[in-house]
PDB file as gemmi writes it, atoms N, CA and C in Angstrom:
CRYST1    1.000    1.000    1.000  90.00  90.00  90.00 P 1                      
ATOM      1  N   UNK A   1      59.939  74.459  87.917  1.00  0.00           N  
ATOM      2  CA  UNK A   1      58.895  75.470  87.813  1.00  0.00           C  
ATOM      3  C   UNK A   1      59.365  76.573  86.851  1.00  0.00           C  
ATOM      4  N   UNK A   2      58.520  76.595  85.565  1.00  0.00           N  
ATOM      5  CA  UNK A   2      59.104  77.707  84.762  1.00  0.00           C  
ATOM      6  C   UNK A   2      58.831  79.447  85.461  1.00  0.00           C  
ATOM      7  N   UNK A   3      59.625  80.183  85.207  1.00  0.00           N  
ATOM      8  CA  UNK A   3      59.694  81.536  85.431  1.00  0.00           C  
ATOM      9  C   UNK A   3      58.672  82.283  85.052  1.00  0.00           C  
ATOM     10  N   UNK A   4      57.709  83.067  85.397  1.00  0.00           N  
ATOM     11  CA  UNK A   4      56.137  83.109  85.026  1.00  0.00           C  
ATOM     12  C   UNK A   4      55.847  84.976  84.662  1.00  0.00           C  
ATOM     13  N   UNK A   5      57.735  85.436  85.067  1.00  0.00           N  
ATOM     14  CA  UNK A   5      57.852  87.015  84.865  1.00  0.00           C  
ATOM     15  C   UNK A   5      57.334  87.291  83.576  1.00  0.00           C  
ATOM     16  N   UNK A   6      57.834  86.764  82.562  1.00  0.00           N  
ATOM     17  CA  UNK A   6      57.519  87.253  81.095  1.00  0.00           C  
ATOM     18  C   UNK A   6      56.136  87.222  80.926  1.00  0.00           C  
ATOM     19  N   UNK A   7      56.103  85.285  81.302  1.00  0.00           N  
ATOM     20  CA  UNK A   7      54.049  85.588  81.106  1.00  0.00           C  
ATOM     21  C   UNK A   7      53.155  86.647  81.709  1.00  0.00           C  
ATOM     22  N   UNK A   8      53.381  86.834  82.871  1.00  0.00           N  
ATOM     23  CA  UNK A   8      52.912  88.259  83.621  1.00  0.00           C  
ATOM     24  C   UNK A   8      53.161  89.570  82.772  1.00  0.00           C  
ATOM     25  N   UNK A   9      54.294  90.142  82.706  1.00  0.00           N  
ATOM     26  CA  UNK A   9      54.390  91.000  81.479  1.00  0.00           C  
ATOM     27  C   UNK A   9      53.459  90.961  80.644  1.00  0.00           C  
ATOM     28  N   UNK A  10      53.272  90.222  79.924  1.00  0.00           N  
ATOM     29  CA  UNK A  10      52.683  89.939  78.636  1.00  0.00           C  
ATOM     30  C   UNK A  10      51.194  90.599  78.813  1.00  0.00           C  
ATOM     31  N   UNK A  11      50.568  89.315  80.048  1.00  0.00           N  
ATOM     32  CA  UNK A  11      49.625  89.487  80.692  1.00  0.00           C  
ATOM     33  C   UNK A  11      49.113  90.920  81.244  1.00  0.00           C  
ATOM     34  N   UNK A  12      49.827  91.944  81.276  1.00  0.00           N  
ATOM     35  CA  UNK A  12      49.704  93.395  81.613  1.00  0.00           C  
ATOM     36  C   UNK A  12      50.276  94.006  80.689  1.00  0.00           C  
ATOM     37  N   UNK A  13      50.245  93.524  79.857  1.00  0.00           N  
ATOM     38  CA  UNK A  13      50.600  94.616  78.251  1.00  0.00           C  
ATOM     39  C   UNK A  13      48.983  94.318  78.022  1.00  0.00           C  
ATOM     40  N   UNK A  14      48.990  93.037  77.603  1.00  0.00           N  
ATOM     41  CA  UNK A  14      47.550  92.806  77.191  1.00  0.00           C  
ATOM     42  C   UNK A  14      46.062  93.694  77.800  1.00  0.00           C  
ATOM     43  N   UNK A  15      46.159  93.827  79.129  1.00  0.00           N  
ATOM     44  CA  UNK A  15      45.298  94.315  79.544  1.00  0.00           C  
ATOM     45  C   UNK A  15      45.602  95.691  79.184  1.00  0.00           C  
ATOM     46  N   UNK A  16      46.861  96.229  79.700  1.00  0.00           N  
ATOM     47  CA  UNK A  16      46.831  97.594  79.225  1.00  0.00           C  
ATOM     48  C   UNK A  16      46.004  97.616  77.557  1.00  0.00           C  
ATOM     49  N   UNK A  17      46.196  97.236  77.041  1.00  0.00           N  
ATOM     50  CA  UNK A  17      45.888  97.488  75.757  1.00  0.00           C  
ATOM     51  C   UNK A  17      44.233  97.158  75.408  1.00  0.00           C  
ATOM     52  N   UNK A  18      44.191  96.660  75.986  1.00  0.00           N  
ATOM     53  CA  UNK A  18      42.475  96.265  76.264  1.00  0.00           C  
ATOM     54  C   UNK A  18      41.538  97.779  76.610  1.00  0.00           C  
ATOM     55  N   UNK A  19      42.734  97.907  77.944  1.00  0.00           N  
ATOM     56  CA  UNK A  19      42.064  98.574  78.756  1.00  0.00           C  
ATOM     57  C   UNK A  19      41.589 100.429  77.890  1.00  0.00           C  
ATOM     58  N   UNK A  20      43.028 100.459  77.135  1.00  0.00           N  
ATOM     59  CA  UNK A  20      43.337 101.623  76.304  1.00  0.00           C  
ATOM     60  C   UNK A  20      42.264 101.634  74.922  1.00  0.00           C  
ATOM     61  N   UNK A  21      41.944 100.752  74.389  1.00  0.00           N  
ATOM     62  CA  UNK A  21      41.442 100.310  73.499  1.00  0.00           C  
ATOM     63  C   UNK A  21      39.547 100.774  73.787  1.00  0.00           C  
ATOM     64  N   UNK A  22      39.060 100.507  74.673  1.00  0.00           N  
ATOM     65  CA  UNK A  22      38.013 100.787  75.847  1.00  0.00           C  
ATOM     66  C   UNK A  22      37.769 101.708  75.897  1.00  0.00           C  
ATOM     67  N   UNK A  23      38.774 102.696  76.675  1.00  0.00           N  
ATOM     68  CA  UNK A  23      38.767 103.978  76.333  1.00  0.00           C  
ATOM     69  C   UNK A  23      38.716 105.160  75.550  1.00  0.00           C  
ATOM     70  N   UNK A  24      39.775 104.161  74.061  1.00  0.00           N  
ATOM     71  CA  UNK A  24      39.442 105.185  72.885  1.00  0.00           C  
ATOM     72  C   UNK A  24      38.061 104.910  72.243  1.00  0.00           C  
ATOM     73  N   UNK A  25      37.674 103.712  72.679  1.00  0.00           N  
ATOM     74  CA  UNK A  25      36.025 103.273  72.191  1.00  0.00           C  
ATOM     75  C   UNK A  25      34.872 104.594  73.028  1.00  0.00           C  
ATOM     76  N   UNK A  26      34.862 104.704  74.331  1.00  0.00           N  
ATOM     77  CA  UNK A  26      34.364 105.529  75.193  1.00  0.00           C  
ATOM     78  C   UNK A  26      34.430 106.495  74.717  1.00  0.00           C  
ATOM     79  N   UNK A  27      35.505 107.343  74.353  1.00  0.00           N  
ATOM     80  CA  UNK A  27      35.931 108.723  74.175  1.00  0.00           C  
ATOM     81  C   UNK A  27      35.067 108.807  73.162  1.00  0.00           C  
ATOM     82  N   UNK A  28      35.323 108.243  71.944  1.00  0.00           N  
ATOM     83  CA  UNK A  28      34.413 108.155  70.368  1.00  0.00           C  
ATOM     84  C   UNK A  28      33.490 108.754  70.271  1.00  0.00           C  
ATOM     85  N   UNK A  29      32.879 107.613  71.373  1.00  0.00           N  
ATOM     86  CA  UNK A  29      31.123 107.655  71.211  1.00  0.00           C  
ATOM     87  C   UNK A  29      30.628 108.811  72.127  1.00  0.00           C  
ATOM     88  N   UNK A  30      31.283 109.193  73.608  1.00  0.00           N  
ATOM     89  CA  UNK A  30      30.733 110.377  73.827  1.00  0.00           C  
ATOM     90  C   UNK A  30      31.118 111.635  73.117  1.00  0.00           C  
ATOM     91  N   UNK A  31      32.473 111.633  72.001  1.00  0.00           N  
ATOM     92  CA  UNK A  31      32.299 112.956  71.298  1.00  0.00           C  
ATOM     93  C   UNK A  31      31.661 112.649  70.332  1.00  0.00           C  
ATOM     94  N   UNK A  32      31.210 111.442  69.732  1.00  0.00           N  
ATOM     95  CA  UNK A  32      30.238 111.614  68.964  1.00  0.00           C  
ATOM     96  C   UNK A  32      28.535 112.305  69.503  1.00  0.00           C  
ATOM     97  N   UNK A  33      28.317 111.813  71.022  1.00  0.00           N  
ATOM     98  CA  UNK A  33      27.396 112.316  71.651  1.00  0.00           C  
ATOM     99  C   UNK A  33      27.077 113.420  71.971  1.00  0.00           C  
ATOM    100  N   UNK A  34      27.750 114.088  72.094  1.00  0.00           N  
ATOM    101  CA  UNK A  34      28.169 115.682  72.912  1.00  0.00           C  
ATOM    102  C   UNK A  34      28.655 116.391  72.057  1.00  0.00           C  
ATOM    103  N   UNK A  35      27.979 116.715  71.135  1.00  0.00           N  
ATOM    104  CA  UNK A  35      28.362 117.835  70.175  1.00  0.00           C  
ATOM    105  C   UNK A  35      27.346 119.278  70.309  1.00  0.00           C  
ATOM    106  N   UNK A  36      26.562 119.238  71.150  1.00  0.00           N  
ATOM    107  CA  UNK A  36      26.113 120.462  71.700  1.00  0.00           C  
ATOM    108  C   UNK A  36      27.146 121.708  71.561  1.00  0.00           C  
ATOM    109  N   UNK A  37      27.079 122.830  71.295  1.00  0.00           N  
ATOM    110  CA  UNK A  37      28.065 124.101  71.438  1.00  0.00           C  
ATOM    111  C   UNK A  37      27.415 124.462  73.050  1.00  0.00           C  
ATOM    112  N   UNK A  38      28.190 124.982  73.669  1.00  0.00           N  
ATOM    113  CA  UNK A  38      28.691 124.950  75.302  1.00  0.00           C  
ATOM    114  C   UNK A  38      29.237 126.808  75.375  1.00  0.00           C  
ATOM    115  N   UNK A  39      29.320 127.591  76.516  1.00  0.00           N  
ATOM    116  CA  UNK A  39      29.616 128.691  76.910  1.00  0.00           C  
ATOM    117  C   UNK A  39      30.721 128.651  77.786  1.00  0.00           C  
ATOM    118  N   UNK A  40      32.050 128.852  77.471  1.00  0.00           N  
ATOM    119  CA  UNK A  40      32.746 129.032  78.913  1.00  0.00           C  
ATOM    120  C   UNK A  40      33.071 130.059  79.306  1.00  0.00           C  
ATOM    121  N   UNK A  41      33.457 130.227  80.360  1.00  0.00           N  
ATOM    122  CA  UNK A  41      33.282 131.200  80.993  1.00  0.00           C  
ATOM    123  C   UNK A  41      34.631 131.408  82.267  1.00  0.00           C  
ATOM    124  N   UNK A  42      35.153 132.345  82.273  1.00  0.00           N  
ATOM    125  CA  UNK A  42      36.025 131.954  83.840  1.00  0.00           C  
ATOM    126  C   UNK A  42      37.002 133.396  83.849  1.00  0.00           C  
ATOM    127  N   UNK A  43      36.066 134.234  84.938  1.00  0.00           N  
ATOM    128  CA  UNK A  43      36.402 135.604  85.123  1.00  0.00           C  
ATOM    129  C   UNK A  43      36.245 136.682  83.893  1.00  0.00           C  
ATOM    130  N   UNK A  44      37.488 137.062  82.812  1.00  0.00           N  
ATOM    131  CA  UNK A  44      37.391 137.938  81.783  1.00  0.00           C  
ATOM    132  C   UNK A  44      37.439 137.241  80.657  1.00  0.00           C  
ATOM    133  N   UNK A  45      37.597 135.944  80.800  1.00  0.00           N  
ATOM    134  CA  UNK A  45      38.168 135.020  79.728  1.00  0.00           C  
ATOM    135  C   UNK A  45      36.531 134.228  79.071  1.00  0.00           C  
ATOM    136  N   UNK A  46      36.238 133.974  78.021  1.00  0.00           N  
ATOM    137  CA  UNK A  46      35.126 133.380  77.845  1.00  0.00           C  
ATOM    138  C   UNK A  46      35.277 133.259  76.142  1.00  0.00           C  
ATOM    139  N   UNK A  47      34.644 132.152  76.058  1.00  0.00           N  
ATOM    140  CA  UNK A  47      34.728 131.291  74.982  1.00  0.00           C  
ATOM    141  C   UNK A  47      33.363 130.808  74.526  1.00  0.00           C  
ATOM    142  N   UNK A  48      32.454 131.135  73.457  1.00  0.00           N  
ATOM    143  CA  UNK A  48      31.455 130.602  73.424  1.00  0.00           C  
ATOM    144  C   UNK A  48      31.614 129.633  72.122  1.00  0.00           C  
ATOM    145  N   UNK A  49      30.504 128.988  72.423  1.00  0.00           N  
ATOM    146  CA  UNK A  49      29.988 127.882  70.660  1.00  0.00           C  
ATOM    147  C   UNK A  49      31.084 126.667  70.768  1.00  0.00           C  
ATOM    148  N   UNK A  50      31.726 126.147  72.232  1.00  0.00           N  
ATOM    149  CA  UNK A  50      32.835 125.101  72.382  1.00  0.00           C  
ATOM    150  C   UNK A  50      32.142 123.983  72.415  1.00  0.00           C  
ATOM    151  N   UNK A  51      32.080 122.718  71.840  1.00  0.00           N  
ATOM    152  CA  UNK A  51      31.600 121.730  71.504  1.00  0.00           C  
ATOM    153  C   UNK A  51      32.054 121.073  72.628  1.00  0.00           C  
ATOM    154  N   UNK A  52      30.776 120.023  73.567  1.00  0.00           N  
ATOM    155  CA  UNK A  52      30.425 120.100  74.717  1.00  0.00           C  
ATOM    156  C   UNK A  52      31.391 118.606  75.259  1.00  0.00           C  
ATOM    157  N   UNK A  53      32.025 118.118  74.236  1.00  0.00           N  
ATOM    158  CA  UNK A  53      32.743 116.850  74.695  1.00  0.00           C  
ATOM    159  C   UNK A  53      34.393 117.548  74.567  1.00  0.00           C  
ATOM    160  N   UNK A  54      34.634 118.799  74.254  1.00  0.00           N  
ATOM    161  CA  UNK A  54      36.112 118.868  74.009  1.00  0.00           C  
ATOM    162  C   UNK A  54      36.442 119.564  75.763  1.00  0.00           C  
ATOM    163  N   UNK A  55      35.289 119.809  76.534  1.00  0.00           N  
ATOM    164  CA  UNK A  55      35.023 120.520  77.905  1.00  0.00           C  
ATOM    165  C   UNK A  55      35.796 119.550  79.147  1.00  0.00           C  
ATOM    166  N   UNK A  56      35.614 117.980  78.269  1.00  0.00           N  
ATOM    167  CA  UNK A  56      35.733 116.875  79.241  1.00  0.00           C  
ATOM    168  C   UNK A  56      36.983 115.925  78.704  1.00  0.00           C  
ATOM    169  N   UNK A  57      37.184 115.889  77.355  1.00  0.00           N  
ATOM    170  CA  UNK A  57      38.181 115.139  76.717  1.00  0.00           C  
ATOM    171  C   UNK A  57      39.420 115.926  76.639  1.00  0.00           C  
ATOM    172  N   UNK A  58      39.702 117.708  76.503  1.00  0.00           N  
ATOM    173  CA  UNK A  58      41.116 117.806  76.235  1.00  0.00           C  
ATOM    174  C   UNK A  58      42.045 117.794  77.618  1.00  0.00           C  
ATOM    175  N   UNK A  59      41.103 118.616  78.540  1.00  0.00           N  
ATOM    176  CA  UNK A  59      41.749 118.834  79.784  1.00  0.00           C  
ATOM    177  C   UNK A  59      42.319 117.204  79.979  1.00  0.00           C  
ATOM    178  N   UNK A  60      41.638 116.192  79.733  1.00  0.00           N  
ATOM    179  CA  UNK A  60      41.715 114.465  79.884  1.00  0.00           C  
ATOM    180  C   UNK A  60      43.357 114.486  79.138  1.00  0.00           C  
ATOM    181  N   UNK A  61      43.341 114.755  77.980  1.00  0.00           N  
ATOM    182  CA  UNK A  61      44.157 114.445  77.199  1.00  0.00           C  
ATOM    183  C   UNK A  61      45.422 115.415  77.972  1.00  0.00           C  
ATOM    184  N   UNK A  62      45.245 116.555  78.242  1.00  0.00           N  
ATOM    185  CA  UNK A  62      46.523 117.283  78.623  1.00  0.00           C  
ATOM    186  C   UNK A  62      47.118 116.792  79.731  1.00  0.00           C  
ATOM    187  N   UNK A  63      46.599 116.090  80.451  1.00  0.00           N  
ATOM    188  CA  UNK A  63      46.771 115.635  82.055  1.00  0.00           C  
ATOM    189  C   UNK A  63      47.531 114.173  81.390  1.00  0.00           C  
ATOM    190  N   UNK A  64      46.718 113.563  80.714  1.00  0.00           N  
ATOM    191  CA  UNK A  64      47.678 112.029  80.178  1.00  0.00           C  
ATOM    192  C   UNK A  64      48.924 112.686  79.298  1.00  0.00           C  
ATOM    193  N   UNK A  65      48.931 113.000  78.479  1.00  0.00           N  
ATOM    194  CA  UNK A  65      50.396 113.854  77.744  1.00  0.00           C  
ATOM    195  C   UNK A  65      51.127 114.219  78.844  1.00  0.00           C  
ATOM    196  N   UNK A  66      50.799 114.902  80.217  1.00  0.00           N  
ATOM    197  CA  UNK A  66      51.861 115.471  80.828  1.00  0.00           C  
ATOM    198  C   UNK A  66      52.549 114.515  81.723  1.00  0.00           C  
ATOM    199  N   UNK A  67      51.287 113.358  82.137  1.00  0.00           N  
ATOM    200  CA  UNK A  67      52.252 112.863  83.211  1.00  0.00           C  
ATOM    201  C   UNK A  67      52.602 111.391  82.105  1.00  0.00           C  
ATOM    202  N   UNK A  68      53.079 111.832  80.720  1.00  0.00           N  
ATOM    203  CA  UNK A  68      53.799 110.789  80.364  1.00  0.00           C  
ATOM    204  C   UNK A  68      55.167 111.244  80.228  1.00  0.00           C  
ATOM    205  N   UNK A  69      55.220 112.463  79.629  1.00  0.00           N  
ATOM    206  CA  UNK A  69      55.793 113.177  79.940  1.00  0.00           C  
ATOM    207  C   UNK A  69      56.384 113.682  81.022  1.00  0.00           C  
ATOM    208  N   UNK A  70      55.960 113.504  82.266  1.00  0.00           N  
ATOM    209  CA  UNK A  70      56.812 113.475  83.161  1.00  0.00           C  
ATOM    210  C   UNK A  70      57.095 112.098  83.660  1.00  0.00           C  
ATOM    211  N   UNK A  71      56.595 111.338  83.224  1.00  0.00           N  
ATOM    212  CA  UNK A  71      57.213 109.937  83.210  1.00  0.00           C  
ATOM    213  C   UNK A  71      58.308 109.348  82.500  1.00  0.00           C  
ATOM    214  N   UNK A  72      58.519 109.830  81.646  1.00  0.00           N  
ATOM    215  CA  UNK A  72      59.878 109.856  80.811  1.00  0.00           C  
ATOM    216  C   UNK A  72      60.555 110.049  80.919  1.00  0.00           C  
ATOM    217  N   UNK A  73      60.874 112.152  82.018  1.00  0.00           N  
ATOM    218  CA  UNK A  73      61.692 112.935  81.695  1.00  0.00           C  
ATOM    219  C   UNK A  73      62.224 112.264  83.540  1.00  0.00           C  
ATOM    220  N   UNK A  74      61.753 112.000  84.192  1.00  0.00           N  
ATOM    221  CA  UNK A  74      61.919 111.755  85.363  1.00  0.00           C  
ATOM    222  C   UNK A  74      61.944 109.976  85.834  1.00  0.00           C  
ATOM    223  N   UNK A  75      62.358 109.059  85.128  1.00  0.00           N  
ATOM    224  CA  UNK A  75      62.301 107.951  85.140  1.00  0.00           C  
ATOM    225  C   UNK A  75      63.348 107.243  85.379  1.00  0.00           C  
ATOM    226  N   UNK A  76      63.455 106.047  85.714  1.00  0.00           N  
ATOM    227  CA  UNK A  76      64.520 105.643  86.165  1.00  0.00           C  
ATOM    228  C   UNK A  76      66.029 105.904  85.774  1.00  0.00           C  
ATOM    229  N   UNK A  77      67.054 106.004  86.433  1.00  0.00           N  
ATOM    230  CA  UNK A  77      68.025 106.791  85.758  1.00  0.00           C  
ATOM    231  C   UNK A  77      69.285 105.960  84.837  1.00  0.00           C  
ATOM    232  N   UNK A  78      69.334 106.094  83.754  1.00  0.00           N  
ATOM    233  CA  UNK A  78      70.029 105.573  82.673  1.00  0.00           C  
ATOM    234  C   UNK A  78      68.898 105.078  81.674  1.00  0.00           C  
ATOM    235  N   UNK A  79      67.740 105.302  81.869  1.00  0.00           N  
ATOM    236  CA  UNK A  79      66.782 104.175  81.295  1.00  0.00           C  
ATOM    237  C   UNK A  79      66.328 105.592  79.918  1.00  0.00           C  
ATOM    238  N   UNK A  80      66.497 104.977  78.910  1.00  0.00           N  
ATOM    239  CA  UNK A  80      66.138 106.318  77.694  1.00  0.00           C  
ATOM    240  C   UNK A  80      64.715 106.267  77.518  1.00  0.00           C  
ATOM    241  N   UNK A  81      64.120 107.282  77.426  1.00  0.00           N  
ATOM    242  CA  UNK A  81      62.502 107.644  76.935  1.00  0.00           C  
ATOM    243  C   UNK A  81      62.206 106.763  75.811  1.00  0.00           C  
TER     244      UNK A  81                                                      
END                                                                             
């Protein structure tokens, strides 16, 4: 019976990459969609004329950057980023 670890690997790279691929397709088309200018607002702080897909995509993006980032910095130990 051959060893089926690598094919599995493979098999979940692939999807990851599918899956990632999907997403940057998604993202696209709703900032192509959502270009409305937007009001924010939050206590003294306020920001007007913010283009209505960056409301939903950066906070997205800062949250994936960080926990790769903390996936790196905190990862198995000897294993290099």
């Amino acid at each position: 019976m051959p060893d089926l670890s690598h094919l599995w690997q493979r098999f979940l790279l692939a999807i990851a990459l599918l899956f990632g691929l999907v997403l940057g397709v998604g993202a696209t088309v709703f900032g192509y969609s959502n270009t409305a200018p937007v009001a924010i607002g939050f206590s003294v702080f306020r920001i007007d004329g913010v283009p209505l897909w960056t409301v939903a995509l950066v906070p997205l993006a800062l949250v994936l950057v960080t926990g790769t980032l903390f996936h790196w910095f905190n990862g198995a130990p000897g294993r290099a980023p």
